[in-house]
XYZ file of C-alpha atoms in Angstrom:
714
model
C 92.087 60.131 99.287
C 92.270 63.931 98.996
C 90.004 63.838 95.953
C 87.368 62.135 98.110
C 87.941 64.627 100.901
C 87.594 67.532 98.502
C 84.281 66.166 97.255
C 83.090 66.047 100.845
C 84.275 69.608 101.357
C 82.225 70.742 98.377
C 79.090 68.781 99.224
C 78.998 69.360 102.969
C 80.835 72.561 103.774
C 81.179 74.683 100.669
C 78.127 76.867 101.311
C 78.265 79.654 103.855
C 75.849 79.297 106.733
C 72.407 80.770 105.933
C 71.519 83.723 108.125
C 68.174 85.295 108.898
C 67.315 87.809 106.202
C 65.021 90.082 108.222
C 66.822 92.799 110.185
C 66.147 93.313 113.859
C 65.088 96.749 115.123
C 67.694 97.706 117.707
C 65.585 100.485 119.258
C 62.890 99.979 121.924
C 60.586 102.415 123.681
C 61.505 102.607 127.375
C 59.297 104.152 130.091
C 60.417 105.416 133.504
C 58.406 105.505 136.729
C 57.087 108.977 135.852
C 55.717 107.856 132.496
C 58.399 109.520 130.371
C 59.323 107.609 127.222
C 62.430 107.352 125.086
C 63.471 105.261 122.089
C 66.834 103.736 122.846
C 69.117 100.782 122.253
C 69.648 98.493 125.239
C 73.394 98.368 125.765
C 73.379 96.216 128.901
C 72.742 95.822 132.621
C 75.624 95.719 135.082
C 75.901 96.279 138.860
C 72.336 97.524 139.139
C 72.845 100.038 136.324
C 70.972 100.053 133.016
C 72.795 101.393 129.942
C 70.656 102.888 127.150
C 71.745 104.755 124.041
C 69.374 107.097 122.242
C 69.266 107.624 118.500
C 71.281 110.830 118.764
C 74.167 108.823 120.204
C 73.870 109.913 123.834
C 74.633 107.138 126.318
C 72.661 107.070 129.573
C 73.295 105.066 132.738
C 70.858 104.967 135.636
C 69.519 102.773 138.434
C 67.189 100.046 137.233
C 64.600 101.166 139.796
C 63.918 104.274 137.749
C 62.324 102.161 135.022
C 58.723 101.034 134.989
C 58.006 97.504 136.184
C 57.642 96.059 132.682
C 60.879 97.651 131.492
C 62.716 96.444 134.589
C 61.786 92.898 133.637
C 62.938 93.568 130.068
C 66.289 94.928 131.221
C 66.858 91.855 133.402
C 65.941 89.411 130.646
C 67.092 91.092 127.437
C 70.375 90.350 125.781
C 72.282 93.505 124.759
C 71.780 94.260 121.079
C 75.134 92.982 119.975
C 77.263 95.936 120.925
C 76.990 95.819 124.712
C 78.344 98.451 127.078
C 81.085 100.539 125.447
C 84.483 100.844 127.064
C 84.382 104.606 126.435
C 81.085 106.546 126.229
C 82.748 109.129 123.969
C 83.582 106.388 121.450
C 80.009 105.127 121.637
C 78.681 108.576 120.853
C 81.097 109.051 117.944
C 80.121 105.632 116.575
C 76.436 106.444 116.931
C 76.854 109.567 114.787
C 78.317 107.396 112.046
C 75.439 104.940 112.425
C 72.901 107.755 112.182
C 74.335 108.938 108.859
C 74.416 105.381 107.507
C 70.837 104.769 108.636
C 69.707 108.034 107.028
C 71.244 106.904 103.750
C 69.461 103.552 103.999
C 66.097 105.184 104.761
C 66.483 107.498 101.773
C 66.383 104.391 99.560
C 63.822 102.475 101.661
C 66.472 100.011 102.814
C 66.995 98.522 106.257
C 70.166 97.516 108.069
C 71.225 93.916 108.378
C 70.739 92.132 111.722
C 73.545 92.441 114.224
C 76.201 89.778 113.862
C 76.565 86.961 116.364
C 79.579 86.785 118.654
C 80.941 83.968 116.483
C 80.744 86.103 113.365
C 82.046 89.201 115.125
C 85.119 87.670 116.753
C 86.392 86.168 113.508
C 85.715 89.327 111.526
C 87.270 91.734 114.013
C 90.434 89.646 114.351
C 90.806 89.497 110.569
C 90.116 93.210 110.118
C 92.259 94.526 112.968
C 95.159 92.078 113.320
C 94.940 90.384 109.931
C 94.442 86.794 111.072
C 91.752 84.549 112.492
C 91.751 84.069 116.258
C 93.059 80.865 117.767
C 90.545 78.460 119.240
C 91.216 79.782 122.729
C 90.989 83.428 121.625
C 87.652 82.820 119.937
C 86.206 80.976 122.946
C 87.418 83.719 125.255
C 85.019 86.191 123.638
C 82.201 83.739 122.865
C 82.045 82.453 126.445
C 82.590 85.860 128.065
C 79.371 87.003 129.756
C 80.492 90.607 130.116
C 78.292 93.112 128.311
C 81.327 95.212 127.379
C 83.355 92.366 125.863
C 83.249 93.535 122.244
C 84.494 97.044 122.974
C 87.233 95.703 125.231
C 88.367 93.237 122.556
C 88.545 96.024 119.961
C 90.741 98.078 122.297
C 93.020 95.130 123.051
C 93.486 94.187 119.406
C 94.234 97.744 118.328
C 96.890 97.991 121.023
C 98.749 94.858 119.878
C 101.521 94.260 117.371
C 99.132 92.361 115.106
C 97.321 95.597 114.249
C 100.626 97.173 113.226
C 101.507 94.176 111.058
C 98.153 94.234 109.266
C 98.239 97.996 108.739
C 101.777 97.748 107.391
C 100.591 95.219 104.773
C 97.976 97.718 103.609
C 100.399 100.608 103.279
C 103.106 98.402 101.747
C 100.666 97.709 98.914
C 99.577 101.342 98.648
C 103.170 102.682 98.718
C 104.586 99.825 96.569
C 107.186 98.850 99.163
C 109.638 96.268 97.914
C 112.844 94.777 99.263
C 114.500 95.784 96.007
C 113.425 98.505 93.606
C 115.094 100.602 90.955
C 118.763 100.374 90.089
C 120.150 100.654 93.612
C 117.454 100.451 96.210
C 117.461 97.913 98.991
C 114.625 99.263 101.108
C 114.956 97.508 104.455
C 115.425 100.819 106.287
C 112.243 102.180 104.661
C 110.257 99.129 105.725
C 111.439 99.190 109.300
C 111.006 102.961 109.565
C 107.343 102.635 108.539
C 106.791 99.690 110.896
C 108.318 101.751 113.693
C 106.033 104.711 113.015
C 102.965 102.459 113.004
C 104.072 100.862 116.266
C 104.438 104.328 117.816
C 100.980 105.145 116.414
C 102.361 108.263 114.760
C 99.611 110.321 113.142
C 99.091 109.724 109.432
C 99.709 113.403 108.683
C 103.100 113.231 110.398
C 104.059 110.001 108.614
C 103.262 111.515 105.220
C 104.996 114.777 106.106
C 108.159 112.858 107.023
C 108.114 110.913 103.758
C 107.730 114.044 101.661
C 110.413 116.077 103.463
C 113.013 113.392 104.325
C 116.576 113.962 103.166
C 119.891 112.163 103.387
C 120.914 108.585 102.610
C 118.466 105.702 102.464
C 120.942 103.731 104.567
C 120.577 106.287 107.368
C 117.061 107.675 106.975
C 114.386 105.146 106.083
C 111.801 107.862 105.374
C 113.724 108.804 102.217
C 112.535 105.486 100.772
C 109.258 107.072 99.691
C 110.824 109.510 97.209
C 113.634 107.097 96.294
C 111.097 104.444 95.332
C 110.739 106.457 92.106
C 114.271 107.823 91.997
C 114.897 110.218 89.129
C 111.208 110.053 88.102
C 109.736 113.156 89.788
C 106.648 113.358 87.586
C 105.630 109.761 88.225
C 106.334 110.249 91.917
C 104.100 113.323 92.074
C 101.278 111.555 90.244
C 101.353 108.730 92.788
C 101.581 111.204 95.671
C 98.471 113.099 94.581
C 96.555 109.906 93.874
C 97.492 108.089 97.082
C 97.240 110.937 99.578
C 94.648 113.260 98.024
C 92.571 111.010 95.794
C 93.407 113.378 92.942
C 93.211 111.569 89.614
C 95.786 113.639 87.732
C 97.762 110.923 85.947
C 96.521 111.952 82.492
C 97.534 115.575 83.125
C 101.176 114.532 83.188
C 101.090 114.414 79.371
C 98.053 116.535 78.419
C 95.005 118.283 79.833
C 92.817 115.720 81.571
C 89.966 114.691 79.200
C 87.456 113.866 81.981
C 88.446 116.202 84.817
C 89.396 119.826 85.335
C 93.144 119.221 85.737
C 95.403 120.745 83.109
C 98.951 119.805 82.184
C 100.036 123.238 83.376
C 98.566 122.575 86.813
C 100.371 119.259 87.005
C 103.721 120.871 86.266
C 103.040 123.674 88.739
C 102.587 121.035 91.433
C 105.655 119.119 90.249
C 107.671 122.319 90.587
C 107.561 121.849 94.361
C 110.045 119.035 93.744
C 111.986 120.865 91.032
C 114.970 121.378 93.329
C 114.861 117.883 94.811
C 117.558 115.454 93.744
C 116.860 111.718 94.013
C 119.533 110.689 91.549
C 122.598 110.612 93.773
C 123.752 114.086 92.760
C 123.228 115.933 89.472
C 126.910 116.578 88.892
C 127.204 117.989 92.390
C 129.202 116.027 94.973
C 127.378 114.989 98.096
C 129.234 114.520 101.396
C 131.946 111.905 100.979
C 131.307 111.254 97.280
C 134.710 112.572 96.236
C 136.455 110.628 99.008
C 134.636 107.431 98.046
C 135.801 107.818 94.467
C 139.362 108.365 95.664
C 139.067 105.228 97.827
C 137.787 103.349 94.784
C 140.886 104.408 92.851
C 143.156 103.183 95.651
C 141.358 99.825 95.841
C 141.500 99.495 92.051
C 145.225 100.119 92.032
C 145.762 97.582 94.814
C 143.704 95.058 92.894
C 145.757 95.680 89.744
C 148.981 95.134 91.640
C 147.723 91.900 93.192
C 146.681 90.623 89.784
C 150.073 91.577 88.339
C 151.897 89.632 91.058
C 149.599 86.628 90.794
C 148.048 86.336 87.307
C 146.520 82.940 88.165
C 144.578 84.275 91.149
C 140.801 84.090 91.004
C 138.512 86.980 90.220
C 139.025 89.980 92.502
C 135.602 91.374 93.474
C 136.882 94.238 95.604
C 136.646 96.858 92.844
C 133.139 95.863 91.901
C 132.122 95.964 95.544
C 133.565 99.396 96.202
C 131.761 100.708 93.107
C 128.549 99.405 94.585
C 129.377 100.919 97.982
C 129.881 104.288 96.333
C 126.558 104.046 94.550
C 124.462 102.755 97.455
C 125.926 105.375 99.796
C 125.008 108.023 97.237
C 121.405 106.756 97.039
C 119.897 109.738 98.784
C 117.537 112.706 98.712
C 118.863 116.278 98.745
C 117.579 119.700 97.761
C 119.595 121.930 95.437
C 119.369 125.715 95.448
C 117.739 125.954 92.004
C 114.257 124.923 90.899
C 114.964 123.309 87.535
C 111.520 122.101 86.461
C 110.544 123.174 82.954
C 107.549 122.601 80.715
C 108.088 119.568 78.434
C 109.496 119.915 74.940
C 106.123 119.021 73.383
C 104.006 121.412 75.458
C 101.255 122.694 73.168
C 98.987 124.958 75.197
C 98.761 128.769 75.019
C 99.633 129.396 78.687
C 103.306 128.532 78.203
C 106.087 127.523 75.847
C 108.162 124.332 75.764
C 111.140 124.688 78.055
C 109.688 127.482 80.191
C 110.658 127.327 83.881
C 107.615 126.541 86.038
C 106.686 128.427 89.204
C 105.135 126.269 91.971
C 101.415 126.736 92.487
C 98.924 124.793 94.606
C 95.918 123.216 92.974
C 92.429 123.930 94.247
C 89.150 122.051 94.013
C 86.891 125.074 94.441
C 87.042 128.859 94.595
C 86.626 128.703 98.381
C 89.822 126.666 98.849
C 92.057 129.727 98.563
C 90.521 131.058 101.790
C 91.724 128.070 103.805
C 94.704 128.460 106.135
C 96.861 125.998 104.207
C 96.570 128.136 101.064
C 96.845 131.516 102.792
C 100.094 130.514 104.475
C 101.661 129.444 101.183
C 100.556 132.664 99.507
C 102.077 134.687 102.339
C 105.476 132.979 102.066
C 105.568 133.432 98.306
C 106.634 129.859 97.594
C 109.847 130.877 95.900
C 112.737 129.493 97.992
C 113.843 126.193 96.362
C 115.099 124.605 99.579
C 111.696 125.225 101.205
C 109.476 123.970 98.408
C 109.081 120.383 99.599
C 108.387 121.521 103.157
C 105.750 123.958 101.920
C 104.147 121.290 99.775
C 104.129 118.736 102.625
C 102.645 121.237 105.061
C 99.872 122.094 102.619
C 99.136 118.490 101.683
C 98.870 117.266 105.295
C 97.076 120.329 106.667
C 93.844 119.580 108.592
C 91.921 121.919 106.310
C 93.302 120.510 103.059
C 90.054 119.691 101.207
C 91.091 116.133 100.371
C 93.828 114.806 102.680
C 91.687 113.781 105.647
C 88.858 112.651 103.385
C 91.127 110.376 101.364
C 92.625 108.469 104.294
C 89.226 108.296 106.029
C 87.690 106.788 102.898
C 90.562 104.306 102.657
C 90.189 103.221 106.298
C 86.429 102.845 105.797
C 87.052 100.529 102.873
C 89.427 98.415 104.971
C 86.643 97.889 107.520
C 83.640 97.516 105.207
C 85.030 96.176 101.936
C 84.050 99.227 99.863
C 84.749 102.931 100.056
C 82.015 105.509 100.538
C 83.486 106.939 97.337
C 84.948 104.543 94.802
C 87.588 104.277 93.614
C 89.472 105.475 96.670
C 92.091 106.966 94.345
C 89.579 109.430 92.842
C 87.904 111.877 95.231
C 87.684 114.754 92.772
C 83.892 114.750 93.154
C 82.859 113.899 96.751
C 79.251 114.568 95.807
C 79.387 111.362 93.739
C 79.909 109.290 96.902
C 77.264 106.741 97.852
C 76.567 108.818 100.978
C 78.138 112.319 100.709
C 77.178 113.460 104.251
C 78.816 110.320 105.652
C 82.003 110.946 103.679
C 82.200 114.551 104.862
C 81.627 113.465 108.459
C 84.344 110.808 108.279
C 86.796 113.446 107.052
C 85.903 115.697 109.996
C 86.330 112.790 112.404
C 89.783 112.057 111.010
C 90.763 115.656 111.701
C 89.145 115.565 115.153
C 91.223 112.534 116.216
C 94.327 114.263 114.770
C 94.911 111.612 112.107
C 95.308 108.891 114.741
C 94.429 105.905 112.554
C 93.783 103.564 115.464
C 91.501 106.079 117.167
C 89.611 106.474 113.898
C 89.324 102.718 113.370
C 88.188 102.288 116.977
C 85.169 104.437 116.108
C 84.375 102.407 112.991
C 84.658 99.023 114.705
C 82.382 100.170 117.540
C 79.563 101.121 115.171
C 76.436 99.050 114.775
C 77.073 99.309 111.050
C 80.319 97.365 111.368
C 78.905 94.864 113.851
C 75.976 93.915 111.624
C 75.892 90.774 109.534
C 77.751 90.929 106.254
C 75.886 91.470 103.008
C 76.341 88.342 100.902
C 73.974 89.015 97.990
C 75.041 90.685 94.754
C 74.658 94.446 94.527
C 72.588 95.618 91.573
C 74.773 97.008 88.819
C 74.977 100.771 88.975
C 73.345 100.993 92.400
C 75.278 102.534 95.308
C 76.018 100.362 98.299
C 74.656 102.118 101.398
C 76.218 99.839 104.006
C 73.448 97.900 105.737
C 76.508 96.008 107.009
C 80.014 95.180 105.802
C 80.383 93.385 102.500
C 81.124 89.681 102.504
C 84.606 89.525 101.051
C 87.443 87.138 100.489
C 90.471 87.350 102.735
C 93.407 89.261 101.354
C 96.465 87.186 100.546
C 98.102 88.390 103.753
C 95.038 87.560 105.867
C 94.873 84.083 104.369
C 98.582 83.414 104.928
C 98.617 84.807 108.470
C 95.500 82.784 109.298
C 97.156 79.608 108.050
C 100.162 80.445 110.207
C 97.856 80.937 113.190
C 96.305 77.510 112.680
C 99.808 76.068 112.559
C 101.563 77.749 115.490
C 98.989 79.975 117.187
C 99.988 83.305 118.699
C 103.679 82.420 118.321
C 103.385 83.810 114.800
C 102.968 87.307 116.279
C 106.225 87.187 118.228
C 108.674 87.245 115.327
C 109.800 90.516 113.733
C 112.436 90.455 111.024
C 115.289 92.922 111.485
C 117.120 93.084 108.199
C 117.896 96.803 108.099
C 120.427 96.846 110.923
C 122.385 93.931 109.474
C 122.329 95.354 105.966
C 123.360 98.851 107.073
C 126.201 97.462 109.189
C 127.673 95.908 106.035
C 127.015 98.680 103.508
C 126.989 102.038 105.240
C 130.001 104.345 105.060
C 130.204 107.437 107.262
C 130.709 109.915 104.440
C 131.250 112.813 106.864
C 134.573 111.311 108.003
C 138.040 112.264 106.815
C 139.434 110.802 103.565
C 141.708 108.430 105.509
C 138.815 107.261 107.703
C 136.603 106.730 104.662
C 139.293 104.623 103.013
C 139.602 102.549 106.199
C 135.803 102.086 106.296
C 135.861 100.905 102.689
C 138.574 98.362 103.481
C 136.546 97.102 106.455
C 133.406 96.931 104.331
C 135.219 94.814 101.757
C 136.326 92.474 104.551
C 132.799 92.260 105.949
C 131.447 91.500 102.495
C 134.099 88.875 101.697
C 131.739 86.088 102.717
C 128.558 87.932 101.775
C 126.733 87.210 98.514
C 127.298 89.251 95.397
C 125.177 92.382 95.701
C 126.179 94.148 92.541
C 123.130 92.854 90.674
C 120.518 93.692 93.296
C 118.900 96.177 90.962
C 118.317 93.344 88.507
C 116.450 91.348 91.103
C 119.124 89.016 92.489
C 118.212 87.699 95.933
C 120.792 88.079 98.652
C 121.185 85.741 101.602
C 119.560 88.102 104.082
C 116.375 87.876 102.029
C 116.181 84.108 102.217
C 113.297 83.293 104.514
C 115.183 80.577 106.369
C 117.856 83.095 107.344
C 115.452 85.669 108.780
C 116.371 86.526 112.355
C 115.018 88.745 115.084
C 115.812 89.613 118.677
C 113.601 89.467 121.734
C 113.286 92.155 124.419
C 116.537 91.003 126.022
C 118.445 91.231 122.750
C 118.630 87.472 122.311
C 118.571 86.310 118.686
C 115.487 84.327 117.691
C 114.311 82.701 114.484
C 110.761 82.368 113.147
C 108.701 79.244 113.882
C 109.174 76.412 111.379
C 107.026 73.449 110.386
C 109.136 71.214 108.199
C 110.799 73.417 105.589
C 108.188 76.178 105.785
C 108.845 79.408 107.665
C 105.784 80.369 109.705
C 106.079 84.150 110.011
C 103.638 86.995 109.401
C 103.455 88.226 105.807
C 104.826 91.589 106.948
C 108.049 89.877 108.059
C 108.736 87.865 104.907
C 110.113 88.950 101.535
C 108.520 92.145 100.210
C 106.855 90.974 98.030
C 107.177 87.213 98.213
C 108.405 85.004 95.385
C 105.962 84.430 92.546
C 105.292 80.797 93.427
C 104.693 81.508 97.126
C 101.225 81.165 98.687
C 101.013 84.944 99.166
C 101.559 85.763 95.510
C 99.238 83.015 94.336
C 96.483 84.451 96.527
C 96.844 87.975 95.199
C 99.687 89.710 96.988
C 100.732 92.687 94.878
C 104.042 92.686 93.031
C 104.296 96.252 94.403
C 104.772 97.822 90.992
C 101.405 99.624 91.024
C 99.627 101.141 94.008
C 96.752 99.200 95.541
C 97.236 96.364 93.069
C 96.586 93.413 95.360
C 93.825 91.092 94.160
C 91.084 89.078 95.830
C 90.038 87.332 92.635
C 89.854 83.548 92.751
C 91.418 81.233 90.195
C 92.283 77.584 89.657
C 95.925 77.745 90.899
C 94.596 78.903 94.276
C 92.346 75.860 94.508
C 95.220 73.588 93.564
C 97.462 75.242 96.161
C 94.831 74.776 98.860
C 94.380 71.133 97.890
C 97.975 70.143 97.249
C 100.331 72.932 98.265
C 102.726 73.112 101.180
C 100.242 75.144 103.240
C 97.759 72.283 103.493
C 100.556 69.946 104.615
C 101.292 72.383 107.432
C 97.617 72.826 108.369
C 97.026 69.080 108.450
C 100.257 68.277 110.246
C 99.858 66.516 113.593
C 102.177 69.233 114.928
C 99.858 72.083 113.933
C 98.208 73.797 116.894
C 94.674 73.367 115.561
C 95.071 69.588 115.244
C 96.851 69.315 118.596
C 94.066 71.208 120.363
C 91.519 68.866 118.837
C 93.495 65.782 119.845
C 93.532 66.966 123.452
C 89.745 66.582 123.638
C 88.402 63.269 124.938
C 85.127 62.792 123.056
C 84.839 62.663 119.248
C 82.199 65.426 119.352
C 84.558 67.668 121.326
C 87.392 67.037 118.878
C 85.179 67.967 115.942
C 83.932 71.063 117.749
C 87.502 72.106 118.535
C 88.473 72.041 114.857
C 85.371 73.970 113.816
C 86.082 76.685 116.380
C 89.724 76.837 115.250
C 88.779 77.311 111.600
C 85.401 79.107 111.723
C 84.985 80.410 115.307
C 81.699 78.549 115.539
C 80.448 75.211 116.715
C 79.407 72.660 114.093
C 75.762 71.969 113.406
C 74.285 68.642 114.479
C 74.399 67.422 110.879
C 78.053 68.426 110.525
C 78.906 66.554 113.728
C 77.110 63.438 112.500
C 78.898 63.425 109.160
C 82.294 64.163 110.698
C 81.879 61.375 113.273
C 81.079 58.908 110.508
C 84.222 59.968 108.637
C 86.423 59.730 111.729
C 85.047 56.307 112.575
C 86.377 55.067 109.240
C 90.011 55.480 108.248
C 90.027 59.306 108.210
C 91.899 61.324 110.841
C 91.619 64.731 112.482
C 94.313 65.906 110.083
C 92.071 64.876 107.188
C 89.147 66.780 108.697
C 91.380 69.824 109.114
C 92.254 69.545 105.423
C 88.539 69.502 104.542
C 87.757 72.590 106.635
C 90.743 74.406 105.167
C 89.351 73.858 101.659
C 85.939 75.420 102.276
C 84.709 78.805 101.148
C 83.705 79.544 104.714
C 87.358 79.533 105.728
C 88.591 81.927 103.045
C 85.794 84.507 103.426
C 85.411 87.319 105.949
C 81.848 87.212 107.212
């Protein structure tokens, strides 16, 4: 049966809807009663007021009676050119400046923008891009049927203010920062995950988030921000390379071992930057006791002696795990970041250049991209302080890196956020901004960097500008880009959903907005079992250790976490959360499948899970998620557990369709649920014929789920 259905899916629904190829000019010449003319976009008519926006971005509102008779008729009959009245004129002006730079780039190559997207295209795209899932049937119809001329701007604001935006943004940064549940020899990074989610929920500025990660100190169990440096514990050079690449777009990886063959970075420069972390200890103490370390070791000796005595009295007793557990407690409580009072970084033993000798101590020095950089405030301040105090090095580095006038920090995150919205960076790859002049549109890239600084690194404020542009709200480009030719953004690129978007969209079809209500809270439970207050007295520490052993008596063996063993709190079925009243809740379930957002499941998921099959990163390399298609994905769509959930009579999409009386209405309901559009007359005819035979609405849902139209972001 499903083979037949799949054939139908291919023959009837496997091709994306054909759109008009000719772009529409969004500007019109308007004339007032005094004969004055202006070229402007019609943004809407409301309460007797006409809203026009000129090419320079200025938004004007005036009484309709001020227009000439012909233009009054036009204003009363015209449909707003896609965008409608903005919720905030300042946002409209900022968006128009972006549009002007994009349009200038297109004109320079004799290209024209794509037509503006329909409401059906827009609502699906903006939900996927902002909250990471498709809208429910009711959410899609709410926008499509809304007659307000400001509906798009209002929807953008509402989505950015919701938890879904935080979940989707977390998925992006989890891939970029390689966030895993378990990493390294000791790390269980629940506190890191929940710290980052908390900062995104508070809408903390990106500069402040990065500054906290680079300067955090203390135990991972008590300060989640330390997770960034502990992700590469005892590997300071690798950590620095990833820091420069991720936050500055500085491609310096080669310079870790030798002078860069294709860029200006030298090995000496790399080590001078690494020297900012030369006094930073991420290895649990380099022979120097941290608070409570000595007391924990003494407690371990006491527990070991007690275990020996118990074994001596009862040789036939089972294996005593208390010693192994207390060893682990000592190690995990020592998993921390601290600064020593000596900068120990030296040139490597095989250093071969004339500006130093192997084993020489390295003095910290900031890299520059041009001779003018040294005049910037971030550099002048470092020069004034001298950069010599070891305990201040990380703070100095973080302040320089996140400074508004750092030549690359704002540009890098702006370019990354642009790629999230449009499918391609203005400069590719986003990890290499060493030459901004090589961007597809250098003036646009420079402007985006300035805008990021202007909004004070508020990522949601920045994205609000991008989503309110005509450029974003145009139809997607679906044709191939000529090899070697820059993409100048006549509209966003047609692209496949990310693994997280696909999973969260499936969950939405299954349970609707209920999927947004669940938030896993593993850190608090884990910390309550593992954390020891190492600032307490020796007697109190010993008592804490005894209590921890008792708490862990029924817990799974955690001593092999560094080798990848999964503990019970990671099992999806055991995920729990609490609502606003502190009442424990569990994620929605359909059969044996947990229906929770990707951000709330295992980080990353198991290899055989839908998320991994569809390209979720293993979080070993930055930005290593994949949107490439392959046969296992097709097989999972056709035969995997996800399609059983989608086609279940208990899934929301099928239930909504069953509530409709007429066959045509049922078919339309499913199409809106999956595609945010109504079916064509031909699609209705074919679907009715299928449903009049022995096929069901669940079968039709299975067909729609297996189309390319479902998996792509138009």
